[in-house]
Amino acid sequence: MKHRTYPFILSFLALPLGLYAWLVVLPFAQAFQISLTDWSGSTNSFDYIGLANFAELFDDDRLVMPAIRHTAVILVVLPAVTIALGLFFAFMLNVGGKVTRGRVEGVPGARFHKIVFFFPQVLSVAIIAIIWRQVYAPPNFGGLLSRALETVGLPAPANGFLATKEFVLIAVISVLVWSSVGFYLVYFSSAMAAIPRDIYEAAILDGAGRVQTFFRVTLPLLFESVQTAWIYLSIVALDAFVLVYVMTPEKGGPDGHSEVVGGAIWKLAFPQGEQALASALGVVLFFVSLSIAVIALRFGRKDSIEL
């Protein structure tokens, strides 16, 4: 009977697997092939040059290396800050209320707060970039943040935050955190809801404070959820090109101070016509993403705790 079901199952899998191979696997394979050539994208002829493109990438201090450094900063800061805020807000919403007759309660209006925090998720990245571009605009262009600082007597950059080299990358990371934290608040809240309240109540009866309860009860039980969130946020950090492209001047400016790897790939491939170099950088980005996922899953393993 089992042997008869295999052809039936395969008949349903054939079309989606074929489309996946055609639309995903084949383009990846072509990118790997192009990265080993000198193809410029404007001709049909090319020669295989081995790993020369990869060597050239890491010698490019004008575009590629700054983009890698900025992406590395985002890769470190974005997951750490977003997960910390998401865990804090989720913990406060779920068990941050009063303890009534030994029972732990969440804060009043927790559902409403979750909706408010989650709202950025319904906006596209382009819309978020346009909104925050106006928030960070100079005072004479109605920049909300600059006007607010001037109102309370604090200085604001005359050209706006996005045109200031010292602030532009911080501004980009802040928007990424703002747009991501709501989703992970809801995600961690759902994970916390699966933890029996008896555990929290027993910890409180034993004299544990809220901070001790979080680090000794909540965080260990949410380890796998935090691990998954770290992987996804790392992918978001590596894929920040759209936000940078729409929000910042010069699509990565000023003077490349907000350039990311995705933007470097786009600039190499289209304005500069260096398709082979762009493919090589794309291959590097692919293996970095794969390595992060493997390392997080392999070295972040922890024995599961049964409730």
mmCIF file of C-alpha atoms in Angstrom:
data_model
loop_
_atom_site.group_PDB
_atom_site.id
_atom_site.type_symbol
_atom_site.label_atom_id
_atom_site.label_comp_id
_atom_site.label_asym_id
_atom_site.label_seq_id
_atom_site.Cartn_x
_atom_site.Cartn_y
_atom_site.Cartn_z
ATOM 1 C CA MET A 1 0.000 0.000 0.000
ATOM 2 C CA LYS A 2 2.853 2.375 0.848
ATOM 3 C CA HIS A 3 4.483 1.819 -2.537
ATOM 4 C CA ARG A 4 1.271 2.928 -4.240
ATOM 5 C CA THR A 5 1.183 6.199 -2.319
ATOM 6 C CA TYR A 6 4.678 7.284 -3.426
ATOM 7 C CA PRO A 7 3.733 8.035 -7.067
ATOM 8 C CA PHE A 8 0.643 9.879 -5.836
ATOM 9 C CA ILE A 9 2.708 12.070 -3.490
ATOM 10 C CA LEU A 10 5.393 12.661 -6.101
ATOM 11 C CA SER A 11 2.786 13.780 -8.628
ATOM 12 C CA PHE A 12 1.893 16.664 -6.299
ATOM 13 C CA LEU A 13 5.514 17.501 -5.502
ATOM 14 C CA ALA A 14 6.771 17.450 -9.083
ATOM 15 C CA LEU A 15 5.407 20.873 -10.107
ATOM 16 C CA PRO A 16 6.483 22.884 -7.009
ATOM 17 C CA LEU A 17 9.894 21.200 -6.937
ATOM 18 C CA GLY A 18 10.335 21.889 -10.644
ATOM 19 C CA LEU A 19 9.413 25.563 -10.183
ATOM 20 C CA TYR A 20 11.763 25.831 -7.201
ATOM 21 C CA ALA A 21 14.609 24.328 -9.196
ATOM 22 C CA TRP A 22 13.909 26.631 -12.148
ATOM 23 C CA LEU A 23 13.378 29.871 -10.201
ATOM 24 C CA VAL A 24 15.775 29.385 -7.264
ATOM 25 C CA VAL A 25 18.353 26.655 -7.758
ATOM 26 C CA LEU A 26 19.153 27.448 -11.414
ATOM 27 C CA PRO A 27 19.736 31.206 -10.819
ATOM 28 C CA PHE A 28 22.017 30.357 -7.888
ATOM 29 C CA ALA A 29 23.969 27.954 -10.072
ATOM 30 C CA GLN A 30 24.253 30.587 -12.805
ATOM 31 C CA ALA A 31 25.515 33.139 -10.267
ATOM 32 C CA PHE A 32 28.196 30.707 -9.145
ATOM 33 C CA GLN A 33 29.196 30.171 -12.785
ATOM 34 C CA ILE A 34 29.264 33.889 -13.630
ATOM 35 C CA SER A 35 31.377 34.655 -10.554
ATOM 36 C CA LEU A 36 34.197 32.600 -12.074
ATOM 37 C CA THR A 37 34.212 34.564 -15.355
ATOM 38 C CA ASP A 38 35.000 38.049 -16.622
ATOM 39 C CA TRP A 39 31.486 38.630 -17.994
ATOM 40 C CA SER A 40 30.435 42.287 -17.999
ATOM 41 C CA GLY A 41 26.795 41.665 -18.840
ATOM 42 C CA SER A 42 26.922 43.514 -22.171
ATOM 43 C CA THR A 43 28.343 40.681 -24.313
ATOM 44 C CA ASN A 44 27.660 36.998 -24.815
ATOM 45 C CA SER A 45 31.317 36.029 -24.615
ATOM 46 C CA PHE A 46 33.302 35.484 -21.455
ATOM 47 C CA ASP A 47 36.390 33.716 -20.186
ATOM 48 C CA TYR A 48 36.789 31.721 -16.998
ATOM 49 C CA ILE A 49 39.247 33.435 -14.671
ATOM 50 C CA GLY A 50 38.864 31.306 -11.544
ATOM 51 C CA LEU A 51 38.785 33.103 -8.194
ATOM 52 C CA ALA A 52 40.188 36.383 -9.485
ATOM 53 C CA ASN A 53 36.868 38.194 -8.909
ATOM 54 C CA PHE A 54 36.825 37.202 -5.237
ATOM 55 C CA ALA A 55 40.369 38.500 -4.772
ATOM 56 C CA GLU A 56 39.428 41.766 -6.453
ATOM 57 C CA LEU A 57 36.396 42.182 -4.200
ATOM 58 C CA PHE A 58 38.445 42.273 -1.019
ATOM 59 C CA ASP A 59 40.866 44.776 -2.546
ATOM 60 C CA ASP A 60 38.045 47.258 -3.243
ATOM 61 C CA ASP A 61 38.256 49.817 -0.421
ATOM 62 C CA ARG A 62 36.018 52.241 -2.284
ATOM 63 C CA LEU A 63 32.739 50.287 -2.425
ATOM 64 C CA VAL A 64 32.859 46.653 -1.348
ATOM 65 C CA MET A 65 34.857 46.746 1.886
ATOM 66 C CA PRO A 66 32.922 49.701 3.389
ATOM 67 C CA ALA A 67 29.707 47.869 2.492
ATOM 68 C CA ILE A 68 30.952 44.714 4.231
ATOM 69 C CA ARG A 69 31.935 46.683 7.343
ATOM 70 C CA HIS A 70 28.571 48.446 7.546
ATOM 71 C CA THR A 71 26.698 45.189 7.012
ATOM 72 C CA ALA A 72 28.789 43.553 9.757
ATOM 73 C CA VAL A 73 27.803 46.333 12.184
ATOM 74 C CA ILE A 74 24.130 45.879 11.325
ATOM 75 C CA LEU A 75 24.527 42.102 11.623
ATOM 76 C CA VAL A 76 25.780 42.457 15.195
ATOM 77 C CA VAL A 77 23.566 45.292 16.448
ATOM 78 C CA LEU A 78 20.182 44.537 14.855
ATOM 79 C CA PRO A 79 19.604 41.011 16.260
ATOM 80 C CA ALA A 80 20.977 41.907 19.701
ATOM 81 C CA VAL A 81 18.884 45.069 20.170
ATOM 82 C CA THR A 82 15.716 43.703 18.552
ATOM 83 C CA ILE A 83 15.731 40.465 20.540
ATOM 84 C CA ALA A 84 16.488 42.309 23.793
ATOM 85 C CA LEU A 85 13.615 44.749 23.249
ATOM 86 C CA GLY A 86 11.260 42.032 22.013
ATOM 87 C CA LEU A 87 11.939 39.864 25.067
ATOM 88 C CA PHE A 88 11.614 42.801 27.452
ATOM 89 C CA PHE A 89 8.300 44.025 26.049
ATOM 90 C CA ALA A 90 6.887 40.500 25.721
ATOM 91 C CA PHE A 91 7.845 39.682 29.310
ATOM 92 C CA MET A 92 6.309 42.877 30.625
ATOM 93 C CA LEU A 93 3.087 42.347 28.658
ATOM 94 C CA ASN A 94 2.718 38.736 29.805
ATOM 95 C CA VAL A 95 3.940 38.711 33.400
ATOM 96 C CA GLY A 96 4.712 42.339 34.171
ATOM 97 C CA GLY A 97 1.434 43.091 35.909
ATOM 98 C CA LYS A 98 0.356 42.703 39.498
ATOM 99 C CA VAL A 99 0.519 39.486 41.477
ATOM 100 C CA THR A 100 -3.039 38.902 42.705
ATOM 101 C CA ARG A 101 -3.528 36.095 45.244
ATOM 102 C CA GLY A 102 -0.322 34.447 44.091
ATOM 103 C CA ARG A 103 -1.348 34.596 40.422
ATOM 104 C CA VAL A 104 0.865 36.433 37.925
ATOM 105 C CA GLU A 105 -0.948 38.744 35.510
ATOM 106 C CA GLY A 106 0.061 40.701 32.444
ATOM 107 C CA VAL A 107 -0.241 44.453 32.104
ATOM 108 C CA PRO A 108 -3.676 45.912 31.334
ATOM 109 C CA GLY A 109 -4.380 46.324 27.623
ATOM 110 C CA ALA A 110 -1.723 43.804 26.554
ATOM 111 C CA ARG A 111 -3.605 42.907 23.353
ATOM 112 C CA PHE A 112 -3.863 46.545 22.330
ATOM 113 C CA HIS A 113 -0.141 47.075 22.912
ATOM 114 C CA LYS A 114 0.661 44.038 20.763
ATOM 115 C CA ILE A 115 -1.413 45.453 17.898
ATOM 116 C CA VAL A 116 0.315 48.840 18.151
ATOM 117 C CA PHE A 117 3.781 47.298 18.184
ATOM 118 C CA PHE A 118 2.915 44.926 15.355
ATOM 119 C CA PHE A 119 1.578 47.694 13.101
ATOM 120 C CA PRO A 120 4.878 48.316 11.198
ATOM 121 C CA GLN A 121 4.661 44.744 9.909
ATOM 122 C CA VAL A 122 1.718 45.658 7.678
ATOM 123 C CA LEU A 123 3.770 48.365 5.937
ATOM 124 C CA SER A 124 6.078 47.637 3.045
ATOM 125 C CA VAL A 125 9.782 48.412 3.386
ATOM 126 C CA ALA A 126 9.493 51.186 0.792
ATOM 127 C CA ILE A 127 6.725 52.936 2.757
ATOM 128 C CA ILE A 128 8.704 52.628 5.998
ATOM 129 C CA ALA A 129 11.735 54.139 4.273
ATOM 130 C CA ILE A 130 9.721 57.086 2.912
ATOM 131 C CA ILE A 131 8.135 57.788 6.303
ATOM 132 C CA TRP A 132 11.441 57.754 8.155
ATOM 133 C CA ARG A 133 13.189 59.739 5.454
ATOM 134 C CA GLN A 134 10.776 62.527 6.272
ATOM 135 C CA VAL A 135 11.254 62.035 10.029
ATOM 136 C CA TYR A 136 15.030 62.389 9.618
ATOM 137 C CA ALA A 137 14.782 65.310 7.155
ATOM 138 C CA PRO A 138 16.407 68.724 7.894
ATOM 139 C CA PRO A 139 14.414 71.243 9.974
ATOM 140 C CA ASN A 140 13.723 73.481 6.973
ATOM 141 C CA PHE A 141 12.129 70.513 5.173
ATOM 142 C CA GLY A 142 9.840 69.692 8.069
ATOM 143 C CA GLY A 143 11.950 66.946 9.647
ATOM 144 C CA LEU A 144 9.965 65.686 12.633
ATOM 145 C CA LEU A 145 12.959 64.622 14.726
ATOM 146 C CA SER A 146 14.951 67.796 14.007
ATOM 147 C CA ARG A 147 11.966 69.996 14.862
ATOM 148 C CA ALA A 148 11.408 68.071 18.102
ATOM 149 C CA LEU A 149 15.038 68.518 19.154
ATOM 150 C CA GLU A 150 14.932 72.235 18.368
ATOM 151 C CA THR A 151 11.724 72.567 20.375
ATOM 152 C CA VAL A 152 13.403 71.280 23.534
ATOM 153 C CA GLY A 153 16.560 73.324 22.865
ATOM 154 C CA LEU A 154 18.809 70.519 21.620
ATOM 155 C CA PRO A 155 20.958 70.816 18.482
ATOM 156 C CA ALA A 156 20.028 68.963 15.297
ATOM 157 C CA PRO A 157 22.128 68.413 12.140
ATOM 158 C CA ALA A 158 21.534 71.267 9.736
ATOM 159 C CA ASN A 159 21.370 68.881 6.757
ATOM 160 C CA GLY A 160 19.300 66.263 8.525
ATOM 161 C CA PHE A 161 20.372 62.973 10.065
ATOM 162 C CA LEU A 162 20.552 61.045 6.790
ATOM 163 C CA ALA A 163 22.972 63.540 5.228
ATOM 164 C CA THR A 164 25.284 63.436 8.239
ATOM 165 C CA LYS A 165 27.999 60.784 8.066
ATOM 166 C CA GLU A 166 28.104 60.227 11.824
ATOM 167 C CA PHE A 167 24.375 59.536 12.142
ATOM 168 C CA VAL A 168 23.233 57.877 8.926
ATOM 169 C CA LEU A 169 24.121 54.269 9.839
ATOM 170 C CA ILE A 170 22.633 54.703 13.318
ATOM 171 C CA ALA A 171 19.474 56.033 11.668
ATOM 172 C CA VAL A 172 19.262 53.002 9.366
ATOM 173 C CA ILE A 173 19.727 50.536 12.236
ATOM 174 C CA SER A 174 17.117 52.380 14.326
ATOM 175 C CA VAL A 175 14.533 52.029 11.563
ATOM 176 C CA LEU A 176 15.350 48.339 11.136
ATOM 177 C CA VAL A 177 14.855 47.800 14.864
ATOM 178 C CA TRP A 178 11.619 49.810 14.895
ATOM 179 C CA SER A 179 10.182 47.837 11.995
ATOM 180 C CA SER A 180 11.191 44.438 13.415
ATOM 181 C CA VAL A 181 10.642 44.588 17.156
ATOM 182 C CA GLY A 182 6.830 44.351 16.956
ATOM 183 C CA PHE A 183 6.907 41.018 15.164
ATOM 184 C CA TYR A 184 9.296 39.503 17.694
ATOM 185 C CA LEU A 185 7.289 40.911 20.580
ATOM 186 C CA VAL A 186 4.289 38.918 19.327
ATOM 187 C CA TYR A 187 6.514 35.925 18.556
ATOM 188 C CA PHE A 188 8.024 35.843 22.040
ATOM 189 C CA SER A 189 4.633 36.535 23.617
ATOM 190 C CA SER A 190 3.227 33.434 21.934
ATOM 191 C CA ALA A 191 6.173 31.396 23.193
ATOM 192 C CA MET A 192 5.733 32.767 26.727
ATOM 193 C CA ALA A 193 2.022 31.958 26.661
ATOM 194 C CA ALA A 194 2.981 28.279 26.359
ATOM 195 C CA ILE A 195 4.884 28.430 29.662
ATOM 196 C CA PRO A 196 2.596 27.346 32.538
ATOM 197 C CA ARG A 197 1.824 30.181 34.917
ATOM 198 C CA ASP A 198 2.436 27.787 37.809
ATOM 199 C CA ILE A 199 6.169 28.038 37.112
ATOM 200 C CA TYR A 200 6.117 31.819 37.464
ATOM 201 C CA GLU A 201 3.948 31.652 40.565
ATOM 202 C CA ALA A 202 6.251 29.072 42.177
ATOM 203 C CA ALA A 203 9.283 31.244 41.437
ATOM 204 C CA ILE A 204 7.618 34.302 42.968
ATOM 205 C CA LEU A 205 6.547 32.328 46.059
ATOM 206 C CA ASP A 206 10.179 31.248 46.457
ATOM 207 C CA GLY A 207 11.166 34.908 46.602
ATOM 208 C CA ALA A 208 12.404 35.429 43.052
ATOM 209 C CA GLY A 209 12.029 38.945 41.673
ATOM 210 C CA ARG A 210 10.982 39.824 38.129
ATOM 211 C CA VAL A 211 14.584 40.061 36.925
ATOM 212 C CA GLN A 212 15.500 36.689 38.422
ATOM 213 C CA THR A 213 12.335 35.150 37.011
ATOM 214 C CA PHE A 214 13.192 36.377 33.550
ATOM 215 C CA PHE A 215 16.790 35.137 33.491
ATOM 216 C CA ARG A 216 16.249 31.875 35.382
ATOM 217 C CA VAL A 217 12.823 30.827 34.091
ATOM 218 C CA THR A 218 11.697 32.663 30.972
ATOM 219 C CA LEU A 219 14.927 32.954 29.016
ATOM 220 C CA PRO A 220 16.012 29.288 29.369
ATOM 221 C CA LEU A 221 12.550 28.122 28.286
ATOM 222 C CA LEU A 222 12.624 30.461 25.257
ATOM 223 C CA PHE A 223 16.118 29.488 24.113
ATOM 224 C CA GLU A 224 14.977 27.852 20.852
ATOM 225 C CA SER A 225 12.711 30.806 20.039
ATOM 226 C CA VAL A 226 15.590 33.245 20.594
ATOM 227 C CA GLN A 227 17.826 31.068 18.430
ATOM 228 C CA THR A 228 15.306 31.132 15.568
ATOM 229 C CA ALA A 229 14.800 34.880 15.937
ATOM 230 C CA TRP A 230 18.566 35.456 15.757
ATOM 231 C CA ILE A 231 18.796 33.568 12.462
ATOM 232 C CA TYR A 232 15.916 35.454 10.855
ATOM 233 C CA LEU A 233 17.150 38.826 12.068
ATOM 234 C CA SER A 234 20.597 38.042 10.696
ATOM 235 C CA ILE A 235 18.989 37.495 7.312
ATOM 236 C CA VAL A 236 17.147 40.819 7.672
ATOM 237 C CA ALA A 237 20.459 42.516 8.478
ATOM 238 C CA LEU A 238 22.077 41.041 5.374
ATOM 239 C CA ASP A 239 19.085 42.098 3.273
ATOM 240 C CA ALA A 240 18.814 45.777 4.279
ATOM 241 C CA PHE A 241 19.385 47.036 0.736
ATOM 242 C CA VAL A 242 15.816 48.166 -0.034
ATOM 243 C CA LEU A 243 15.589 50.342 3.077
ATOM 244 C CA VAL A 244 18.999 51.915 2.405
ATOM 245 C CA TYR A 245 18.218 52.374 -1.305
ATOM 246 C CA VAL A 246 14.977 54.294 -0.681
ATOM 247 C CA MET A 247 15.805 56.150 2.532
ATOM 248 C CA THR A 248 19.387 57.380 2.236
ATOM 249 C CA PRO A 249 20.887 59.951 -0.146
ATOM 250 C CA GLU A 250 22.912 58.559 -3.043
ATOM 251 C CA LYS A 251 21.371 55.127 -2.334
ATOM 252 C CA GLY A 252 23.919 54.370 0.358
ATOM 253 C CA GLY A 253 25.314 57.786 1.131
ATOM 254 C CA PRO A 254 26.417 60.236 2.109
ATOM 255 C CA ASP A 255 29.744 59.226 0.558
ATOM 256 C CA GLY A 256 29.001 55.536 1.073
ATOM 257 C CA HIS A 257 28.610 55.794 4.861
ATOM 258 C CA SER A 258 25.427 53.682 4.805
ATOM 259 C CA GLU A 259 26.403 51.363 1.971
ATOM 260 C CA VAL A 260 25.503 47.692 2.492
ATOM 261 C CA VAL A 261 26.415 44.523 0.631
ATOM 262 C CA GLY A 262 23.118 44.426 -1.269
ATOM 263 C CA GLY A 263 23.680 47.970 -2.489
ATOM 264 C CA ALA A 264 27.234 47.134 -3.557
ATOM 265 C CA ILE A 265 25.917 44.184 -5.579
ATOM 266 C CA TRP A 266 23.374 46.423 -7.309
ATOM 267 C CA LYS A 267 25.935 49.130 -8.085
ATOM 268 C CA LEU A 268 28.461 46.637 -9.417
ATOM 269 C CA ALA A 269 25.898 44.874 -11.583
ATOM 270 C CA PHE A 270 24.028 47.811 -13.138
ATOM 271 C CA PRO A 271 25.607 51.295 -12.932
ATOM 272 C CA GLN A 272 29.135 49.887 -13.254
ATOM 273 C CA GLY A 273 28.346 46.916 -15.520
ATOM 274 C CA GLU A 274 30.464 44.447 -13.542
ATOM 275 C CA GLN A 275 28.153 41.439 -13.534
ATOM 276 C CA ALA A 276 30.892 38.967 -12.649
ATOM 277 C CA LEU A 277 32.042 40.967 -9.634
ATOM 278 C CA ALA A 278 28.425 41.416 -8.514
ATOM 279 C CA SER A 279 27.851 37.662 -8.809
ATOM 280 C CA ALA A 280 31.008 36.981 -6.807
ATOM 281 C CA LEU A 281 29.795 39.280 -4.019
ATOM 282 C CA GLY A 282 26.402 37.583 -4.156
ATOM 283 C CA VAL A 283 28.093 34.202 -3.719
ATOM 284 C CA VAL A 284 29.967 35.556 -0.688
ATOM 285 C CA LEU A 285 26.683 36.834 0.779
ATOM 286 C CA PHE A 286 25.058 33.435 0.162
ATOM 287 C CA PHE A 287 27.776 31.542 2.025
ATOM 288 C CA VAL A 288 27.797 34.067 4.884
ATOM 289 C CA SER A 289 24.033 33.627 5.318
ATOM 290 C CA LEU A 290 24.391 29.849 5.176
ATOM 291 C CA SER A 291 27.259 29.899 7.672
ATOM 292 C CA ILE A 292 25.304 32.007 10.159
ATOM 293 C CA ALA A 293 22.371 29.596 10.048
ATOM 294 C CA VAL A 294 24.604 26.527 10.410
ATOM 295 C CA ILE A 295 26.631 28.012 13.278
ATOM 296 C CA ALA A 296 23.515 29.158 15.138
ATOM 297 C CA LEU A 297 21.849 25.760 14.789
ATOM 298 C CA ARG A 298 24.963 23.659 15.375
ATOM 299 C CA PHE A 299 26.702 25.482 18.209
ATOM 300 C CA GLY A 300 23.542 26.918 19.747
ATOM 301 C CA ARG A 301 22.065 23.533 20.521
ATOM 302 C CA LYS A 302 20.737 23.052 24.000
ATOM 303 C CA ASP A 303 18.893 20.230 25.665
ATOM 304 C CA SER A 304 15.176 20.941 25.538
ATOM 305 C CA ILE A 305 13.392 21.557 28.809
ATOM 306 C CA GLU A 306 10.146 19.673 29.226
ATOM 307 C CA LEU A 307 7.421 21.498 31.075
#
